[in-house]
Short mmCIF file of C-alpha atoms in Angstrom, two decimals:
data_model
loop_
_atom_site.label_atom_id
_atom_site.label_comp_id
_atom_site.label_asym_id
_atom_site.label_seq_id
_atom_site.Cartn_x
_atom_site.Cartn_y
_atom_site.Cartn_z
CA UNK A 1 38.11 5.40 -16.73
CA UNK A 2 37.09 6.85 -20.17
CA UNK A 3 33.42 7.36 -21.01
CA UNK A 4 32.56 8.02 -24.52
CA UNK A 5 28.82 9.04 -25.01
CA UNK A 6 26.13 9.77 -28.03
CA UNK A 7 23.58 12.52 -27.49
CA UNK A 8 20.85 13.10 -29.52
CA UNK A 9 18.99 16.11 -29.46
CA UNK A 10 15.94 17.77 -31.86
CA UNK A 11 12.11 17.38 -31.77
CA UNK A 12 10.25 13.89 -32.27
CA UNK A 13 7.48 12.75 -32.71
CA UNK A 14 6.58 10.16 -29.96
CA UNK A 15 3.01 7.90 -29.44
CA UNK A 16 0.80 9.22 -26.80
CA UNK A 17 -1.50 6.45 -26.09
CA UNK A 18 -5.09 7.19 -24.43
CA UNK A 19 -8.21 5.88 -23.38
CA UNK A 20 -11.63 8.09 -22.35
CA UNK A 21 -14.89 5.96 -20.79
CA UNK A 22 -17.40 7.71 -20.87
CA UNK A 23 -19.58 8.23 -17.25
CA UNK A 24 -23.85 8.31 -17.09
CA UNK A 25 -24.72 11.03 -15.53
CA UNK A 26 -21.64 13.41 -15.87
CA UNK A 27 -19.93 12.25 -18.90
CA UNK A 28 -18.24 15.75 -20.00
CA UNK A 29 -16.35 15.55 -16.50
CA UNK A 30 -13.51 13.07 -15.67
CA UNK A 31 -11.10 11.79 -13.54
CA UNK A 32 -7.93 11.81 -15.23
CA UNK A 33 -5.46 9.13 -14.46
CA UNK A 34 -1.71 9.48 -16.03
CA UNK A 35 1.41 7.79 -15.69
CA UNK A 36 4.48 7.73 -17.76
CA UNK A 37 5.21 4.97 -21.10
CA UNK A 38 9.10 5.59 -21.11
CA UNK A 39 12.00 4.03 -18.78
CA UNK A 40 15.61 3.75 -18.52
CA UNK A 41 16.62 0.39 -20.11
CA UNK A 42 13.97 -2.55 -19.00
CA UNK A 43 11.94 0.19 -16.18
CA UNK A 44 9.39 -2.94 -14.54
CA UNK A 45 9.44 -1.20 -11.60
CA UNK A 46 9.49 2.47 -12.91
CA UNK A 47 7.08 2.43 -15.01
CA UNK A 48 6.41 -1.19 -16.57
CA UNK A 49 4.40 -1.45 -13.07
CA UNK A 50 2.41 1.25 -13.71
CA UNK A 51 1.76 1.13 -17.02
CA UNK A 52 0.15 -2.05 -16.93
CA UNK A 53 -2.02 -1.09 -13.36
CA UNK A 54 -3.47 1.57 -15.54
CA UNK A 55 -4.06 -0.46 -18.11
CA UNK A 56 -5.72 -3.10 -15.90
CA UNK A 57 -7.68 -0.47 -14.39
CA UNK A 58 -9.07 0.85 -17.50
CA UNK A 59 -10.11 -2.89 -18.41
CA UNK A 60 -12.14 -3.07 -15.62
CA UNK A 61 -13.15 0.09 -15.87
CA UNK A 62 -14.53 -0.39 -19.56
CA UNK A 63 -16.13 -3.40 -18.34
CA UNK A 64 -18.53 -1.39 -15.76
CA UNK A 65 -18.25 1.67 -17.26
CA UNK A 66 -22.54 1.44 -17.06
CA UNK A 67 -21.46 2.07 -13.36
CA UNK A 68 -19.63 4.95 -13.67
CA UNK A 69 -21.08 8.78 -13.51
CA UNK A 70 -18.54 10.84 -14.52
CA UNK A 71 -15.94 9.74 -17.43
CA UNK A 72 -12.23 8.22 -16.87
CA UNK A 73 -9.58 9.46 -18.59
CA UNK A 74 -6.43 7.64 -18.63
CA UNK A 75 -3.32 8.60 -20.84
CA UNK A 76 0.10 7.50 -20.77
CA UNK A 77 2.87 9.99 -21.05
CA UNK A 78 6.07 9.44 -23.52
CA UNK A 79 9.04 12.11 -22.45
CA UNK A 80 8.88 11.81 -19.00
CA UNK A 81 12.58 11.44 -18.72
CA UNK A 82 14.26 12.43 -21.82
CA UNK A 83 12.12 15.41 -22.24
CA UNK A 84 11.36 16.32 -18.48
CA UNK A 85 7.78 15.74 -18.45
CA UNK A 86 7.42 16.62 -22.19
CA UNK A 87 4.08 14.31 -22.99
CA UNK A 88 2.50 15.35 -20.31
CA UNK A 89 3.44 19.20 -20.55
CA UNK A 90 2.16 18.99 -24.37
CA UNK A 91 -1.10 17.24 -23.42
CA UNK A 92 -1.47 20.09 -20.63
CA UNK A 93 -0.94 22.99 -23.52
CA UNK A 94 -3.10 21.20 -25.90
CA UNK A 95 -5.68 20.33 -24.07
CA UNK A 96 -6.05 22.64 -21.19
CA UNK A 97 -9.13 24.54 -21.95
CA UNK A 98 -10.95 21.23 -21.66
CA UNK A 99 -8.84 20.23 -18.93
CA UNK A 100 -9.58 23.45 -16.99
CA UNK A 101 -13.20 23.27 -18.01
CA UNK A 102 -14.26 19.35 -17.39
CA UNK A 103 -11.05 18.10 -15.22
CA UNK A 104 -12.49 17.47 -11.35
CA UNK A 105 -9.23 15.70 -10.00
CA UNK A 106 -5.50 14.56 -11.41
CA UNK A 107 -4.26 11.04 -10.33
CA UNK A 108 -0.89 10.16 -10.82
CA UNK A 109 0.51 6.33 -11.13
CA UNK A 110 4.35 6.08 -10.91
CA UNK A 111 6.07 2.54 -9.51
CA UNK A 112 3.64 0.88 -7.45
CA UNK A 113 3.65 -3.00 -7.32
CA UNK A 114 7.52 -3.20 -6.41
CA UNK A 115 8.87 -5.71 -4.02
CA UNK A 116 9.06 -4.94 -0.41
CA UNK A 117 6.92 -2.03 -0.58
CA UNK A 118 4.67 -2.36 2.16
CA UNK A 119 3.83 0.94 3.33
CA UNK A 120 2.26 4.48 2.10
CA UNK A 121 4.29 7.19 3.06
CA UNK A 122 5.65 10.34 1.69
CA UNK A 123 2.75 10.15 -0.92
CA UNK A 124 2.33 13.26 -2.74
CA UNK A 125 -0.82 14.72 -1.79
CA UNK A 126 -2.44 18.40 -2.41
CA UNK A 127 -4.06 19.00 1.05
CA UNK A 128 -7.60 18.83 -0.18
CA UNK A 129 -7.33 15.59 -1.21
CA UNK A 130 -5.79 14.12 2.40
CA UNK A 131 -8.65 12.52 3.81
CA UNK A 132 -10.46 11.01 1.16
CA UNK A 133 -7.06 9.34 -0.14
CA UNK A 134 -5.95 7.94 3.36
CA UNK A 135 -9.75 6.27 3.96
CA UNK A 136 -9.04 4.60 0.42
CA UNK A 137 -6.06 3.23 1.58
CA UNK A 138 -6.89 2.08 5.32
CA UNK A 139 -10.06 0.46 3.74
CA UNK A 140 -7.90 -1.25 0.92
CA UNK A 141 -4.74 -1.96 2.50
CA UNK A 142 -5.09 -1.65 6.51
CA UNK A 143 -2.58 1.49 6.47
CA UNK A 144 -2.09 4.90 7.72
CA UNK A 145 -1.05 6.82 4.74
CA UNK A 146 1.59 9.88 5.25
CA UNK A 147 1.53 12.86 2.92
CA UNK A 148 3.69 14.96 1.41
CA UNK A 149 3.69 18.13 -0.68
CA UNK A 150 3.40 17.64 -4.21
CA UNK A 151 6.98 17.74 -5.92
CA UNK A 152 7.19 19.83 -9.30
CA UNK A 153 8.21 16.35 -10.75
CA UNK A 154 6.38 13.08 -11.67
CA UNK A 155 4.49 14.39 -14.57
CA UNK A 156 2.68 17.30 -12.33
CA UNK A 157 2.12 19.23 -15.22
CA UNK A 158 -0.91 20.52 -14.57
CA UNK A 159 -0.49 22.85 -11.38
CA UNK A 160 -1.08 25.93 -13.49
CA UNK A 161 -4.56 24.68 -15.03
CA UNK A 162 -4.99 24.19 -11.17
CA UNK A 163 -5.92 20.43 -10.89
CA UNK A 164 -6.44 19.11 -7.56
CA UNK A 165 -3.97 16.10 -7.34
CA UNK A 166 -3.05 13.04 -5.61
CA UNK A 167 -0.48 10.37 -5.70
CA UNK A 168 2.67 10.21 -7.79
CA UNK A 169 5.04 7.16 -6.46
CA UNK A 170 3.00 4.79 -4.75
CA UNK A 171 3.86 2.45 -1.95
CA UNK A 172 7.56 1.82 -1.09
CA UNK A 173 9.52 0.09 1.81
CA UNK A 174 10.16 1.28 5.54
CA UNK A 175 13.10 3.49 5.78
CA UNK A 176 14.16 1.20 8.22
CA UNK A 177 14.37 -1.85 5.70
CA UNK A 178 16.26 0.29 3.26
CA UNK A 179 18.78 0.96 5.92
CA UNK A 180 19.00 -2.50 6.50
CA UNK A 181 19.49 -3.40 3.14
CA UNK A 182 21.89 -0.43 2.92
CA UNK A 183 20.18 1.23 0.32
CA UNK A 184 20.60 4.77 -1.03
CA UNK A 185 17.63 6.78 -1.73
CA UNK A 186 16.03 6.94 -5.01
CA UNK A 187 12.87 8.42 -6.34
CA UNK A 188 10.97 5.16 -7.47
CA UNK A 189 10.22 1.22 -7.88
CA UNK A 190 9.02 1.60 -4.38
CA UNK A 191 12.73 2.26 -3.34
CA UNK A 192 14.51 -0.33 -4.69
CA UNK A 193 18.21 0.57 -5.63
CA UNK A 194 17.41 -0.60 -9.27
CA UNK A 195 15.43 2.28 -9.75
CA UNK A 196 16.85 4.03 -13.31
CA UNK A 197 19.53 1.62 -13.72
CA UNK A 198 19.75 -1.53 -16.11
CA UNK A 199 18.82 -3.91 -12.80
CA UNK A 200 14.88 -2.40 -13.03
CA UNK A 201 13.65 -5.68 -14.00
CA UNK A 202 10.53 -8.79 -13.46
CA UNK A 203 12.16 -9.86 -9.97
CA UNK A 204 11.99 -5.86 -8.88
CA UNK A 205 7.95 -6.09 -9.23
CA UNK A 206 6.17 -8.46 -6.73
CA UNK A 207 2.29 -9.92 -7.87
CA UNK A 208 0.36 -9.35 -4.13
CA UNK A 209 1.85 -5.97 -3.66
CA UNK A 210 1.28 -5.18 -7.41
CA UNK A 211 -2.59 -6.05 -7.08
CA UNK A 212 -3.28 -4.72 -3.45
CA UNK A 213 -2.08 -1.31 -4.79
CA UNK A 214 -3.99 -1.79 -8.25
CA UNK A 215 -6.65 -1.55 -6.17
CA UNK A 216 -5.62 1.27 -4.12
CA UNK A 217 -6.05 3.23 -7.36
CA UNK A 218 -9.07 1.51 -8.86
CA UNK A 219 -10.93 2.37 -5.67
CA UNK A 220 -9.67 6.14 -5.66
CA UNK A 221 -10.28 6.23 -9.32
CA UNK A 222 -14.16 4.92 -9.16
CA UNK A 223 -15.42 6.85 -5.60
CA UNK A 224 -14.01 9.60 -6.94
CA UNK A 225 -15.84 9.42 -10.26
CA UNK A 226 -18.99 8.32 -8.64
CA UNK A 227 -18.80 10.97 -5.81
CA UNK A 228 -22.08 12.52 -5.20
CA UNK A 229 -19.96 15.83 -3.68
CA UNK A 230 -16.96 15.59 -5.23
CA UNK A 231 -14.33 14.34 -1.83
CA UNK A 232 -11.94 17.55 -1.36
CA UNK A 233 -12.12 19.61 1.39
CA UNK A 234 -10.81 22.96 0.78
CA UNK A 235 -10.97 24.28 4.98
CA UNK A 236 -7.69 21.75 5.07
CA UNK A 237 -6.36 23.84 2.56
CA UNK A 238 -7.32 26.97 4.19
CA UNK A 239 -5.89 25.58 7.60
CA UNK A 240 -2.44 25.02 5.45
CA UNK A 241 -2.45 28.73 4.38
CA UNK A 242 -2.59 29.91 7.55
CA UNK A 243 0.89 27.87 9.06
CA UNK A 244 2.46 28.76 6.04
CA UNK A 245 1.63 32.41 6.70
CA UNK A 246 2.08 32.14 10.13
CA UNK A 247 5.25 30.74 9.64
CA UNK A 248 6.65 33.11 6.85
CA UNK A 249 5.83 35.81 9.52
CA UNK A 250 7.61 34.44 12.04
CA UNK A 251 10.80 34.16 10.07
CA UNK A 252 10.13 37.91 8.58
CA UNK A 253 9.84 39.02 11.90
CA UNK A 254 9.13 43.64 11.61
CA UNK A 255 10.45 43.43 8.27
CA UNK A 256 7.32 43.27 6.92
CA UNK A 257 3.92 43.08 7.48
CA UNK A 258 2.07 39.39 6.22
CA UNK A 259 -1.11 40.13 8.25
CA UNK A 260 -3.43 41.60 5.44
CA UNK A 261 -2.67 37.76 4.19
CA UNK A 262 -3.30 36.04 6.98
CA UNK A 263 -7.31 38.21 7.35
CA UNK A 264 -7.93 37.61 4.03
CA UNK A 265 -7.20 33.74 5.02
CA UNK A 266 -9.36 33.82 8.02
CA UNK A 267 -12.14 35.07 5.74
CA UNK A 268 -11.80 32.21 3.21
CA UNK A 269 -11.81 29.72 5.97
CA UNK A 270 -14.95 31.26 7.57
CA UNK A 271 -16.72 31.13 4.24
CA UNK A 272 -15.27 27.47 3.36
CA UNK A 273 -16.87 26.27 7.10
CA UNK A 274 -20.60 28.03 6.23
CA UNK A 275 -20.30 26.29 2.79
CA UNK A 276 -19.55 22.39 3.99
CA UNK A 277 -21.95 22.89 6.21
CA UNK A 278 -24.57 24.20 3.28
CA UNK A 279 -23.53 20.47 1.65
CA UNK A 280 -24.12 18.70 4.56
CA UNK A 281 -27.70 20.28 6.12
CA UNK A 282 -28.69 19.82 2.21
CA UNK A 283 -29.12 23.75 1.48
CA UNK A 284 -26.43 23.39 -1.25
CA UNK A 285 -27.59 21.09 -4.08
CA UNK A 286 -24.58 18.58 -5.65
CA UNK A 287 -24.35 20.42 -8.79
CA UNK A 288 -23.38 23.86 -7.54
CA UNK A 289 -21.52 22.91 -4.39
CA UNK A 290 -19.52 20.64 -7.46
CA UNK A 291 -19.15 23.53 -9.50
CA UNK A 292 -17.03 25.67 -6.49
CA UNK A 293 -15.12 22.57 -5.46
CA UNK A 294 -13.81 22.76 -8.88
CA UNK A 295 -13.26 26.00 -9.36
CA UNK A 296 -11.53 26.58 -6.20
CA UNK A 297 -8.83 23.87 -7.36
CA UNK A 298 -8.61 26.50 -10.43
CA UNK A 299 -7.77 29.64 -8.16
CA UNK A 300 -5.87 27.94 -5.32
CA UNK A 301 -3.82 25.28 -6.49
CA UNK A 302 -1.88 27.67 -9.10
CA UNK A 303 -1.54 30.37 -5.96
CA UNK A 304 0.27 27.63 -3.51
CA UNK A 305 2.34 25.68 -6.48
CA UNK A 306 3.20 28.22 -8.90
CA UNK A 307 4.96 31.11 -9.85
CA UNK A 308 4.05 31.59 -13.58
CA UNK A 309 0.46 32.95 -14.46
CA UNK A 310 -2.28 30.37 -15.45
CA UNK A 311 -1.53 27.78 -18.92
CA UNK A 312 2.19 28.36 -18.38
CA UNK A 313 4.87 25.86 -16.86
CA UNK A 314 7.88 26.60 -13.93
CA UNK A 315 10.73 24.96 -14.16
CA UNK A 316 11.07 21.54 -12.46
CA UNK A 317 12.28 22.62 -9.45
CA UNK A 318 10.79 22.80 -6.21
CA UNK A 319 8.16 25.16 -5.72
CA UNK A 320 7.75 26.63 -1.58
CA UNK A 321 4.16 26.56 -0.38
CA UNK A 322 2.74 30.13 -1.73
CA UNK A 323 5.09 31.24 -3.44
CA UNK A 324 3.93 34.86 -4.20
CA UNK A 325 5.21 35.08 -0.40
CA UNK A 326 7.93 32.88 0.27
CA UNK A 327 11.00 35.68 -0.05
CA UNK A 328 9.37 36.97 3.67
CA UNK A 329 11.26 33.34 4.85
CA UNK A 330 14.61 34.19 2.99
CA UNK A 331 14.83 37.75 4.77
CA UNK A 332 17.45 36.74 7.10
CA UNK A 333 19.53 36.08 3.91
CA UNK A 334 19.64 39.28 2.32
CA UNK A 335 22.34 42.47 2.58
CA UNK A 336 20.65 45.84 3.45
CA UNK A 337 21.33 46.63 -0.40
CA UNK A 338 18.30 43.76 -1.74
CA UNK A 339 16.27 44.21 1.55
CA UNK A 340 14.47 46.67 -0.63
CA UNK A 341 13.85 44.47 -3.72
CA UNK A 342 12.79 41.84 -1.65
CA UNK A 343 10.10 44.07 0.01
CA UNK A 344 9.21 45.16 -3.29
CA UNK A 345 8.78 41.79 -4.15
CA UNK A 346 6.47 41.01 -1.67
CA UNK A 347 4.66 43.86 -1.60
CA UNK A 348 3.53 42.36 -5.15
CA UNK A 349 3.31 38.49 -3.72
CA UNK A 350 0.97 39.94 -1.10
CA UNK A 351 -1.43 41.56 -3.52
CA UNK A 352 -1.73 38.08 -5.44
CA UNK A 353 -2.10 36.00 -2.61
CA UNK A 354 -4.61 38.37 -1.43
CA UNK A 355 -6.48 38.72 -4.57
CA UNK A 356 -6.88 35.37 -5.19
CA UNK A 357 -8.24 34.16 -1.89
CA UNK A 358 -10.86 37.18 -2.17
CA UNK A 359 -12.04 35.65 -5.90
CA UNK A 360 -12.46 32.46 -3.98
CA UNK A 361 -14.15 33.35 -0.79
CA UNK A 362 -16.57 35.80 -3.59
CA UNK A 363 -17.10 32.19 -5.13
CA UNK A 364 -17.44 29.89 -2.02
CA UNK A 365 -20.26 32.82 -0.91
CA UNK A 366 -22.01 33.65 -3.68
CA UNK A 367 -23.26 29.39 -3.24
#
């Protein structure tokens, strides 16, 4: 078999459609919902679906938006596929003073509504966000939700801003059923072999599923907007630093030392339990225990997802949970001859990782 193709390459101009409601109370902060315009040939179920739940969302939205206390912010990306993410990635350079400055949560909406896609696992998640996304979808849909780490994919352009972020594809079908269908997997229309192919079309959407998880995200959307403490908890976070430090230790064994890390995380996580509890007994007002939630997102969701400083973009590929530290996993790998780069290497991950949690327990205490 021949294949003959066209490629076009070169810089274009493409329509980046967006709508902003404006909250009551709040209305310089937002919740900002995204998903991406383009497809492979027809796309229903990746992103057609999507598309039009954010669409249908921001309807309703508009329609109660006396309702609402902080703004919505919905845009919808072109480039996702032909330029890896580029809409999004522009939006995130051109607007990421405001985004870093008024932002309070990312949501992303990629293939929900496809047939057969009954369940809510491996959704992308950042920890923080866990429990307030899984009550919105036991009290919507009746499910357990399973998260995942975030993938550097699905228009998650916005790790080095430091956003905290939740969804990306939405509900899909039991591993089982795919088996039994004899499906390969794919990354979309809720697993559906269509996904990027010319077969992505009307019959690959289904109308109940599409509306139960229109609501999924409605619901997310609004409490989130109308939160009185905004619904992240960062001593889940702090609780995932310490496995992933644990861990790395165990695998680095006496090759080096990761315990000035793991202190520094115990501190955090001390602070982070004396400040929920500030929120809760009522000794923290809203505003300022709002202010660190946010600003927290700002130190430690760059620190676990990426490598590159602050308002710049890694590559999208996968990205190991903090990174700074990760080589301390890959020691086993290594020849006596880069056992001493590697050290090096850490030596400088450590004082990151260590630095930053300090700026954040200095923040969590000084409210």
């Amino acid at each position: 078999m021949t294949i003959f193709a066209d490629m076009e390459e070169g810089w274009f101009k493409s329509k980046l459609p967006e709508v902003f409601i404006r909250g009551t109370e709040e209305p310089e902060k937002y919740v900002f919902l995204h998903g991406h315009l383009d497809s492979w040939d027809v796309g229903v179920g990746d992103n057609a679906t999507g598309d039009a739940t954010m669409l249908e969302i921001a309807r309703v939205l508009w329609a109660n938006r006396d309702k609402l206390k902080r703004s919505i912010r919905i845009c919808w990306w072109p480039g996702h596929s032909t330029g890896r993410y580029a809409g999004s990635t522009w939006f995130s350079d051109n607007f990421a003073l405001d985004l870093d400055e008024n932002c309070v949560a990312s949501v992303n909406c990629d293939s929900p509504g496809c047939r057969w896609a009954t369940e809510f696992i491996n959704l992308c998640m950042m920890t923080e966000t866990e429990a307030f996304l899984s009550d919105v979808i036991e009290e919507v849909a009746g499910k357990k939700a399973e998260a995942e780490r975030p993938h550097r994919a699905g228009d998650y352009s916005f790790n080095n801003i430091g956003l905290s972020s939740y969804l990306m594809l939405s509900s899909t079908m039991t591993e089982r059923d795919r088996e039994e269908k004899g499906y390969y997997t794919v990354g979309g229309c809720g697993a559906n072999i269509a996904w990027h192919t010319e077969n992505d079309t009307l019959e690959i959407a289904d109308k109940d599923i599409m509306l139960r998880d229109i609501k999924v995200y409605l619901l997310a959307v609004l409490r989130n907007a109308n939160a009185k403490i905004l619904p992240f908890d960062w001593r889940a976070t702090a609780k995932e630093f310490l496995h992933t430090v644990d861990t790395y230790q165990k695998k680095a064994g006496d090759r080096f030392d990761l315990s000035p890390s793991r202190k520094a995380v115990e501190s955090l996580a001390e602070a982070l339990v004396a400040f929920y509890a500030g929120i809760y007994s009522g000794k923290i007002e809203a505003k300022a225990a709002n202010h660190v939630i946010q600003r927290l997102a700002r130190i430690l969701v760059p620190l676990n997802y990426t490598r590159e400083q602050r308002f710049r973009h890694d590559p999208a590929l996968p990205i190991p949970e903090l990174p700074a530290i990760s080589t301390a996993a890959d020691l086993d790998k290594l020849g006596p001859e880069k056992l001493g780069f590697a050290k090096t290497q850490l030596v400088r991950g450590q004082n990151r990782v260590i630095s930053a949690l300090r700026q954040a327990e200095q923040l969590v205490r000084a409210a």
